[in-house]
mmCIF file of C-alpha atoms and ligand atoms in Angstrom:
data_model
loop_
_atom_site.group_PDB
_atom_site.id
_atom_site.type_symbol
_atom_site.label_atom_id
_atom_site.label_comp_id
_atom_site.label_asym_id
_atom_site.label_seq_id
_atom_site.Cartn_x
_atom_site.Cartn_y
_atom_site.Cartn_z
ATOM 1 C CA MET A 157 3.687 -21.336 4.421
ATOM 2 C CA ASN A 158 6.424 -24.020 2.283
ATOM 3 C CA THR A 159 4.682 -22.596 -1.064
ATOM 4 C CA LEU A 160 5.901 -19.266 -0.507
ATOM 5 C CA ASN A 161 9.257 -20.428 -0.994
ATOM 6 C CA GLU A 162 8.136 -21.969 -4.574
ATOM 7 C CA ILE A 163 5.985 -18.674 -5.377
ATOM 8 C CA ASN A 164 7.583 -16.058 -7.603
ATOM 9 C CA TRP A 165 5.723 -12.226 -6.974
ATOM 10 C CA PHE A 166 8.908 -10.629 -8.645
ATOM 11 C CA PRO A 167 7.848 -11.159 -12.072
ATOM 12 C CA GLY A 168 9.826 -9.790 -15.127
ATOM 13 C CA HIS A 169 8.144 -6.987 -15.630
ATOM 14 C CA MET A 170 9.218 -5.930 -12.250
ATOM 15 C CA LYS A 171 13.412 -5.975 -12.845
ATOM 16 C CA LYS A 172 12.765 -3.948 -16.069
ATOM 17 C CA ALA A 173 10.380 -1.115 -13.814
ATOM 18 C CA LEU A 174 13.205 -0.894 -10.996
ATOM 19 C CA ASP A 175 16.072 -0.779 -13.568
ATOM 20 C CA GLN A 176 13.564 2.528 -15.110
ATOM 21 C CA ILE A 177 13.322 3.791 -11.148
ATOM 22 C CA LYS A 178 17.355 3.846 -10.761
ATOM 23 C CA GLU A 179 17.867 6.043 -14.300
ATOM 24 C CA ARG A 180 14.660 7.979 -13.194
ATOM 25 C CA LEU A 181 16.187 8.374 -9.787
ATOM 26 C CA LYS A 182 19.177 10.571 -11.902
ATOM 27 C CA THR A 183 16.957 12.980 -12.821
ATOM 28 C CA CYS A 184 15.409 13.782 -9.293
ATOM 29 C CA ASP A 185 16.322 15.480 -6.171
ATOM 30 C CA GLY A 186 13.035 13.586 -4.207
ATOM 31 C CA VAL A 187 11.391 10.613 -3.887
ATOM 32 C CA ILE A 188 7.868 10.616 -2.591
ATOM 33 C CA GLU A 189 7.796 6.977 -0.257
ATOM 34 C CA ILE A 190 4.435 5.521 -0.244
ATOM 35 C CA GLY A 191 3.088 2.566 2.085
ATOM 36 C CA ASP A 192 -0.492 1.757 3.383
ATOM 37 C CA SER A 193 -2.013 2.322 6.367
ATOM 38 C CA ARG A 194 -3.135 -0.445 6.764
ATOM 39 C CA ALA A 195 0.515 -2.182 6.910
ATOM 40 C CA PRO A 196 2.454 0.947 7.115
ATOM 41 C CA ILE A 197 5.427 -1.412 8.592
ATOM 42 C CA SER A 198 5.330 -4.214 6.125
ATOM 43 C CA SER A 199 3.789 -2.369 2.775
ATOM 44 C CA PHE A 200 6.693 0.506 2.981
ATOM 45 C CA PRO A 201 9.377 0.232 0.472
ATOM 46 C CA THR A 202 12.461 -0.326 2.704
ATOM 47 C CA TYR A 203 14.149 -2.017 0.206
ATOM 48 C CA LEU A 204 14.575 1.329 -1.785
ATOM 49 C CA ASP A 205 16.640 2.670 0.947
ATOM 50 C CA LYS A 206 20.262 2.485 -0.324
ATOM 51 C CA LEU A 207 19.265 3.736 -3.765
ATOM 52 C CA VAL A 208 17.327 6.890 -2.193
ATOM 53 C CA ALA A 209 19.887 7.443 0.516
ATOM 54 C CA ASP A 210 20.641 11.037 -0.843
ATOM 55 C CA LYS A 211 17.269 12.092 -2.437
ATOM 56 C CA ALA A 212 15.056 14.778 -0.309
ATOM 57 C CA LYS A 213 11.901 12.206 1.067
ATOM 58 C CA PHE A 214 8.326 12.466 1.863
ATOM 59 C CA TYR A 215 6.717 9.681 3.214
ATOM 60 C CA ILE A 216 2.935 8.822 2.491
ATOM 61 C CA PHE A 217 0.834 6.482 3.925
ATOM 62 C CA SER A 218 -2.746 5.658 1.686
ATOM 63 C CA LYS A 219 -5.826 4.158 2.516
ATOM 64 C CA ALA A 220 -5.771 6.507 6.172
ATOM 65 C CA ASP A 221 -9.774 5.553 5.617
ATOM 66 C CA LEU A 222 -9.348 1.784 5.343
ATOM 67 C CA ALA A 223 -6.779 1.928 8.259
ATOM 68 C CA ASP A 224 -7.069 0.850 12.671
ATOM 69 C CA ARG A 225 -6.541 4.677 13.000
ATOM 70 C CA ASN A 226 -5.069 4.152 16.792
ATOM 71 C CA ALA A 227 -2.095 1.523 15.529
ATOM 72 C CA LEU A 228 -1.652 4.464 12.683
ATOM 73 C CA GLU A 229 -1.004 7.566 15.018
ATOM 74 C CA LYS A 230 1.434 5.217 16.751
ATOM 75 C CA HIS A 231 3.261 4.658 13.477
ATOM 76 C CA LEU A 232 3.630 7.990 12.742
ATOM 77 C CA ASP A 233 4.285 9.599 16.216
ATOM 78 C CA LYS A 234 7.710 7.499 15.321
ATOM 79 C CA TYR A 235 8.631 9.267 12.346
ATOM 80 C CA THR A 236 7.274 12.155 13.583
ATOM 81 C CA ALA A 237 10.086 11.629 16.409
ATOM 82 C CA LEU A 238 12.586 11.797 13.795
ATOM 83 C CA GLY A 239 11.715 14.520 11.988
ATOM 84 C CA ILE A 240 10.223 12.181 8.992
ATOM 85 C CA ASN A 241 8.276 14.299 6.965
ATOM 86 C CA THR A 242 4.967 11.863 6.620
ATOM 87 C CA LEU A 243 0.898 12.046 6.117
ATOM 88 C CA ALA A 244 -1.859 9.657 6.143
ATOM 89 C CA LEU A 245 -4.097 9.912 3.652
ATOM 90 C CA ASN A 246 -7.262 9.197 2.006
ATOM 91 C CA LEU A 247 -5.918 9.177 -1.837
ATOM 92 C CA THR A 248 -9.226 9.064 -3.331
ATOM 93 C CA ASP A 249 -10.061 12.568 -1.279
ATOM 94 C CA ARG A 250 -8.702 15.182 -3.865
ATOM 95 C CA ARG A 251 -9.723 18.538 -0.797
ATOM 96 C CA ALA A 252 -6.998 16.392 1.044
ATOM 97 C CA MET A 253 -4.339 17.502 -1.766
ATOM 98 C CA GLN A 254 -3.766 20.855 -0.369
ATOM 99 C CA THR A 255 -1.799 20.156 2.801
ATOM 100 C CA LEU A 256 0.127 17.997 0.953
ATOM 101 C CA ILE A 257 1.180 20.481 -2.093
ATOM 102 C CA ASN A 258 2.073 23.145 0.671
ATOM 103 C CA ARG A 259 4.036 20.022 2.547
ATOM 104 C CA LEU A 260 5.554 19.280 -0.762
ATOM 105 C CA SER A 261 6.937 22.954 -1.816
ATOM 106 C CA LEU A 262 8.327 23.052 1.925
ATOM 107 C CA VAL A 263 10.840 19.983 1.637
ATOM 108 C CA ARG A 264 14.208 21.033 0.807
ATOM 109 C CA THR A 265 16.269 18.833 -1.847
ATOM 110 C CA ARG A 266 19.732 19.430 -2.077
ATOM 111 C CA GLN A 267 19.701 21.561 -5.012
ATOM 112 C CA GLU A 268 17.494 23.875 -3.445
ATOM 113 C CA GLU A 269 20.344 24.112 -0.564
ATOM 114 C CA ARG A 270 23.082 25.094 -2.920
ATOM 115 C CA PHE A 271 20.895 27.508 -4.593
ATOM 116 C CA LEU A 272 19.387 29.604 -1.967
ATOM 117 C CA LYS A 273 22.832 29.374 -0.613
ATOM 118 C CA LEU A 274 24.277 31.137 -3.133
ATOM 119 C CA GLY A 275 21.205 34.097 -2.940
ATOM 120 C CA PHE A 276 19.516 32.287 -6.316
ATOM 121 C CA PRO A 277 15.903 31.974 -6.370
ATOM 122 C CA ALA A 278 14.573 28.410 -5.605
ATOM 123 C CA PRO A 279 14.512 26.031 -8.250
ATOM 124 C CA SER A 280 11.800 23.271 -9.174
ATOM 125 C CA LYS A 281 12.038 20.209 -7.646
ATOM 126 C CA ARG A 282 10.612 16.288 -8.694
ATOM 127 C CA PHE A 283 10.438 13.919 -6.745
ATOM 128 C CA LEU A 284 9.823 10.229 -7.764
ATOM 129 C CA VAL A 285 6.430 8.139 -6.469
ATOM 130 C CA LEU A 286 7.954 5.060 -5.022
ATOM 131 C CA GLY A 287 5.821 2.355 -3.741
ATOM 132 C CA ILE A 288 4.787 -2.024 -4.067
ATOM 133 C CA PRO A 289 1.783 -2.196 -6.451
ATOM 134 C CA ASN A 290 -1.501 -1.039 -5.531
ATOM 135 C CA VAL A 291 -1.044 1.082 -2.867
ATOM 136 C CA GLY A 292 -2.349 4.366 -4.649
ATOM 137 C CA LYS A 293 0.570 6.185 -6.539
ATOM 138 C CA SER A 294 -0.903 6.376 -9.891
ATOM 139 C CA THR A 295 -4.473 7.931 -7.434
ATOM 140 C CA LEU A 296 -1.846 10.427 -6.298
ATOM 141 C CA ILE A 297 -1.195 11.757 -8.826
ATOM 142 C CA ASN A 298 -4.410 11.515 -10.255
ATOM 143 C CA SER A 299 -5.312 13.824 -7.596
ATOM 144 C CA LEU A 300 -2.541 16.150 -7.336
ATOM 145 C CA ALA A 301 -3.097 16.599 -11.388
ATOM 146 C CA LYS A 302 -6.484 17.533 -10.753
ATOM 147 C CA LYS A 303 -6.900 16.207 -13.972
ATOM 148 C CA LYS A 304 -7.331 12.059 -14.717
ATOM 149 C CA LYS A 305 -3.628 11.643 -16.138
ATOM 150 C CA ALA A 306 -2.341 7.631 -14.787
ATOM 151 C CA ALA A 307 -4.073 4.594 -14.813
ATOM 152 C CA VAL A 308 -5.943 3.563 -11.783
ATOM 153 C CA GLU A 309 -6.976 0.300 -11.030
ATOM 154 C CA ASN A 310 -7.727 -2.284 -7.748
ATOM 155 C CA LYS A 311 -5.120 -4.751 -8.913
ATOM 156 C CA PRO A 312 -1.584 -4.482 -8.888
ATOM 157 C CA GLY A 313 0.752 -3.614 -11.771
ATOM 158 C CA LYS A 314 -1.403 -1.524 -13.414
ATOM 159 C CA THR A 315 0.933 0.769 -14.051
ATOM 160 C CA ARG A 316 3.702 -0.294 -16.664
ATOM 161 C CA SER A 317 4.867 3.153 -17.527
ATOM 162 C CA GLU A 318 5.833 7.022 -16.100
ATOM 163 C CA SER A 319 4.951 10.147 -17.105
ATOM 164 C CA LEU A 320 5.974 13.848 -15.444
ATOM 165 C CA ILE A 321 3.150 15.831 -13.853
ATOM 166 C CA LYS A 322 3.290 19.492 -12.386
ATOM 167 C CA VAL A 323 1.930 19.399 -9.159
ATOM 168 C CA SER A 324 2.587 23.520 -8.615
ATOM 169 C CA ASP A 325 5.010 26.332 -10.327
ATOM 170 C CA LYS A 326 7.649 24.107 -8.207
ATOM 171 C CA VAL A 327 6.729 20.597 -7.838
ATOM 172 C CA PHE A 328 6.925 18.173 -9.833
ATOM 173 C CA ILE A 329 6.050 14.198 -9.418
ATOM 174 C CA ILE A 330 6.497 11.200 -11.740
ATOM 175 C CA ASP A 331 4.525 8.106 -11.303
ATOM 176 C CA THR A 332 6.381 4.397 -11.657
ATOM 177 C CA PRO A 333 5.559 0.921 -11.319
ATOM 178 C CA GLY A 334 5.183 -1.396 -8.355
ATOM 179 C CA ILE A 335 7.712 -3.366 -7.174
ATOM 180 C CA LEU A 336 7.764 -5.097 -4.446
ATOM 181 C CA GLU A 337 11.004 -6.666 -2.306
ATOM 182 C CA PRO A 338 12.668 -9.509 -4.542
ATOM 183 C CA ASN A 339 13.453 -11.760 -1.369
ATOM 184 C CA TYR A 340 10.983 -10.960 1.764
ATOM 185 C CA GLU A 341 13.047 -12.849 4.343
ATOM 186 C CA ASP A 342 9.619 -12.465 6.694
ATOM 187 C CA LYS A 343 7.039 -14.700 4.713
ATOM 188 C CA ASN A 344 4.201 -13.373 6.592
ATOM 189 C CA ILE A 345 4.660 -9.995 5.231
ATOM 190 C CA VAL A 346 4.426 -11.862 1.451
ATOM 191 C CA ILE A 347 0.817 -12.808 3.034
ATOM 192 C CA LYS A 348 -0.448 -9.382 4.149
ATOM 193 C CA LEU A 349 1.210 -7.912 1.283
ATOM 194 C CA ALA A 350 -1.221 -10.422 -0.987
ATOM 195 C CA ILE A 351 -3.952 -9.305 1.867
ATOM 196 C CA LEU A 352 -3.838 -6.336 1.577
ATOM 197 C CA GLY A 353 -4.326 -6.768 -2.631
ATOM 198 C CA SER A 354 -0.287 -5.721 -3.538
ATOM 199 C CA ILE A 355 0.310 -9.322 -4.874
ATOM 200 C CA ARG A 356 -1.600 -10.645 -7.626
ATOM 201 C CA ASN A 357 -4.692 -13.094 -6.607
ATOM 202 C CA ASP A 358 -4.069 -15.919 -8.622
ATOM 203 C CA ILE A 359 -0.019 -15.818 -6.857
ATOM 204 C CA LEU A 360 -1.353 -17.152 -3.500
ATOM 205 C CA PRO A 361 -3.919 -20.102 -2.737
ATOM 206 C CA LEU A 362 -7.396 -18.391 -1.234
ATOM 207 C CA ILE A 363 -6.472 -20.992 1.719
ATOM 208 C CA PRO A 364 -3.385 -20.057 3.283
ATOM 209 C CA LEU A 365 -4.782 -16.615 2.685
ATOM 210 C CA THR A 366 -7.845 -16.075 4.525
ATOM 211 C CA ASP A 367 -6.903 -18.630 7.150
ATOM 212 C CA TYR A 368 -3.943 -15.948 7.590
ATOM 213 C CA LEU A 369 -6.648 -13.134 7.644
ATOM 214 C CA LEU A 370 -9.533 -14.929 9.547
ATOM 215 C CA GLU A 371 -6.141 -16.484 12.612
ATOM 216 C CA TYR A 372 -5.297 -12.279 12.683
ATOM 217 C CA LEU A 373 -9.152 -10.766 12.726
ATOM 218 C CA LEU A 374 -9.701 -13.485 15.368
ATOM 219 C CA LYS A 375 -6.967 -12.091 18.111
ATOM 220 C CA HIS A 376 -7.213 -8.785 17.357
ATOM 221 C CA TYR A 377 -10.411 -7.576 16.326
ATOM 222 C CA PRO A 378 -12.811 -10.538 17.424
ATOM 223 C CA GLN A 379 -15.946 -8.411 17.672
ATOM 224 C CA ARG A 380 -15.787 -7.069 14.222
ATOM 225 C CA ILE A 381 -16.326 -10.393 12.524
ATOM 226 C CA TYR A 382 -19.270 -10.849 15.034
ATOM 227 C CA GLU A 383 -20.675 -8.023 14.312
ATOM 228 C CA ARG A 384 -20.851 -8.466 10.525
ATOM 229 C CA TYR A 385 -21.570 -12.239 9.984
ATOM 230 C CA HIS A 386 -22.934 -12.846 13.278
ATOM 231 C CA VAL A 387 -21.183 -16.790 13.431
ATOM 232 C CA SER A 388 -19.809 -18.665 16.467
ATOM 233 C CA LEU A 389 -16.043 -17.648 16.281
ATOM 234 C CA ASP A 390 -15.783 -21.770 17.605
ATOM 235 C CA GLY A 391 -13.958 -24.467 15.710
ATOM 236 C CA ASN A 392 -11.167 -23.461 13.751
ATOM 237 C CA CYS A 393 -11.075 -21.787 10.359
ATOM 238 C CA GLU A 394 -12.758 -23.529 8.035
ATOM 239 C CA GLU A 395 -15.287 -24.053 10.165
ATOM 240 C CA ILE A 396 -15.582 -20.727 10.571
ATOM 241 C CA TYR A 397 -15.920 -19.980 6.982
ATOM 242 C CA LEU A 398 -18.014 -23.206 6.714
ATOM 243 C CA ARG A 399 -21.149 -21.367 8.754
ATOM 244 C CA ILE A 400 -20.401 -17.755 7.313
ATOM 245 C CA ALA A 401 -21.361 -19.030 3.926
ATOM 246 C CA LYS A 402 -24.424 -20.901 5.795
ATOM 247 C CA GLU A 403 -24.986 -17.722 6.919
ATOM 248 C CA ARG A 404 -25.230 -15.888 3.634
ATOM 249 C CA ASN A 405 -26.430 -18.507 1.803
ATOM 250 C CA PHE A 406 -24.098 -19.193 -0.054
ATOM 251 C CA VAL A 407 -24.297 -23.066 -2.070
ATOM 252 C CA SER A 408 -22.405 -24.955 -4.222
ATOM 253 C CA LYS A 409 -23.922 -28.776 -5.541
ATOM 254 C CA ASN A 410 -26.043 -29.021 -1.947
ATOM 255 C CA GLN A 411 -23.273 -28.063 0.529
ATOM 256 C CA SER A 412 -21.939 -24.885 1.877
ATOM 257 C CA ASP A 413 -19.704 -23.165 -0.276
ATOM 258 C CA SER A 414 -17.342 -22.187 2.160
ATOM 259 C CA GLU A 415 -14.460 -20.968 -0.487
ATOM 260 C CA ARG A 416 -16.954 -18.150 -1.532
ATOM 261 C CA ALA A 417 -17.531 -17.277 2.503
ATOM 262 C CA ARG A 418 -13.486 -16.898 1.849
ATOM 263 C CA SER A 419 -13.697 -14.692 -0.963
ATOM 264 C CA THR A 420 -16.293 -12.345 0.225
ATOM 265 C CA LEU A 421 -14.632 -11.667 3.655
ATOM 266 C CA LEU A 422 -10.942 -10.963 1.954
ATOM 267 C CA THR A 423 -13.484 -8.214 -0.270
ATOM 268 C CA GLU A 424 -15.261 -7.212 2.505
ATOM 269 C CA PHE A 425 -11.764 -6.562 4.993
ATOM 270 C CA ARG A 426 -10.810 -4.712 1.701
ATOM 271 C CA ASN A 427 -13.248 -2.674 0.740
ATOM 272 C CA GLY A 428 -12.979 -1.508 4.344
ATOM 273 C CA LEU A 429 -16.360 -3.389 5.357
ATOM 274 C CA LEU A 430 -14.719 -4.468 8.107
ATOM 275 C CA GLY A 431 -13.831 -1.315 9.814
ATOM 276 C CA GLY A 432 -10.180 0.016 10.650
ATOM 277 C CA ILE A 433 -7.833 -2.675 10.686
ATOM 278 C CA SER A 434 -3.896 -2.647 11.117
ATOM 279 C CA LEU A 435 -1.906 -5.981 9.987
ATOM 280 C CA ASP A 436 1.029 -4.997 11.720
ATOM 281 C CA GLU A 437 1.008 -5.349 15.141
HETATM 282 N N1 GTP B 127 -9.946 3.971 -0.131
HETATM 283 C C1 GTP B 127 -8.851 3.918 -0.696
HETATM 284 N N2 GTP B 127 -9.286 4.093 -2.182
HETATM 285 C C2 GTP B 127 -7.337 3.880 -2.477
HETATM 286 C C3 GTP B 127 -6.490 5.086 -1.834
HETATM 287 N N3 GTP B 127 -5.205 5.046 -2.590
HETATM 288 C C4 GTP B 127 -6.040 4.651 -3.346
HETATM 289 N N4 GTP B 127 -6.700 3.463 -3.662
HETATM 290 C C5 GTP B 127 -7.331 2.242 -4.474
HETATM 291 O O1 GTP B 127 -6.352 2.039 -4.716
HETATM 292 C C6 GTP B 127 -6.424 1.128 -5.844
HETATM 293 C C7 GTP B 127 -4.790 0.829 -7.021
HETATM 294 O O2 GTP B 127 -4.908 2.617 -6.549
HETATM 295 P P1 GTP B 127 -3.415 3.028 -7.919
HETATM 296 O O3 GTP B 127 -3.227 4.504 -7.928
HETATM 297 O O4 GTP B 127 -3.674 1.948 -8.728
HETATM 298 O O5 GTP B 127 -2.210 2.165 -6.730
HETATM 299 P P2 GTP B 127 -0.921 2.095 -7.917
HETATM 300 O O6 GTP B 127 -0.110 2.293 -6.780
HETATM 301 O O7 GTP B 127 -0.813 3.089 -9.058
HETATM 302 O O8 GTP B 127 -0.418 0.503 -8.836
HETATM 303 P P3 GTP B 127 0.445 0.399 -9.489
HETATM 304 O O9 GTP B 127 0.155 1.220 -11.086
HETATM 305 O O10 GTP B 127 0.046 -1.606 -9.611
HETATM 306 O O11 GTP B 127 1.587 0.067 -9.002
HETATM 307 C C8 GTP B 127 -7.459 1.913 -6.434
HETATM 308 O O12 GTP B 127 -8.475 1.268 -6.582
HETATM 309 C C9 GTP B 127 -7.477 3.233 -5.601
HETATM 310 O O13 GTP B 127 -8.925 3.559 -6.505
HETATM 311 C C10 GTP B 127 -6.940 5.775 -0.718
HETATM 312 O O14 GTP B 127 -6.379 6.770 0.863
HETATM 313 N N5 GTP B 127 -8.478 4.926 -0.234
HETATM 314 MG MG1 MG B 128 0.119 2.459 -10.569
#
């Protein structure tokens, strides 16, 4: 998709957000990095690695309720083998938060190690929550904070400022605005992140995005498409979308409205109506 080279998904406010994150990191001993369970590799904020190299880390994979469980488990096993604190969660489920709070209080920060070595009681610790837009950072904050503290919306770029939230006596966390990598070398990642809803809908054109999604689903989950839309899966993407439009009675100017079928499939995928899926192979 050549046009991708000309698309700017790193708007000015993200540059500002990155500067704010650098400032905030100076006052935090740890980071909670969030990836999306539906694309755990592509969505992970790997490009912040250097910035957080000396911090205690906890990895969370959000939207586990929408992911392909088998693919996700394999991915998590890799982190567990490396000894990294990792949890995959449905962040909207407050009941799952106690496990996370317990695990967070066990993460040893450098400052904590120093204090304990000297025989002082463990100090409180601060984690900065990091991740791409729409991955669930503010949802995590709200679920942990027990009452609504951070603005949440299913649109990338909701959070523009940060605040300190108390999670337990000794654990505090800070929300941050979502940021993307300024230059993804693999342009497929940009498409995947747009499919997940982490890049604004108006930035990438609907047709290549929904062609990519349908081709991927036909390759990896053809049965799901068939079971949901009851159409023949022969032919090219436009032909299949036209059949879906016909099946759903999407008509515009007396013709099947394939564009509406495309938006519908994208929305239904995002809402988990096609079942748990992984976009990373
Ligand atoms: N099903 C499901 N939805 C989730 C989960 N976590 C977050 N969401 C939804 O994802 C959308 C985005 O969540 P936010 O918490 O606003 O995401 P954010 O990372 O703060 O986004 P920015 O502030 O834009 O960077 C909202 O509609 C949430 O309800 C999850 O684990 N499962
Ligand atoms: Mg937010």
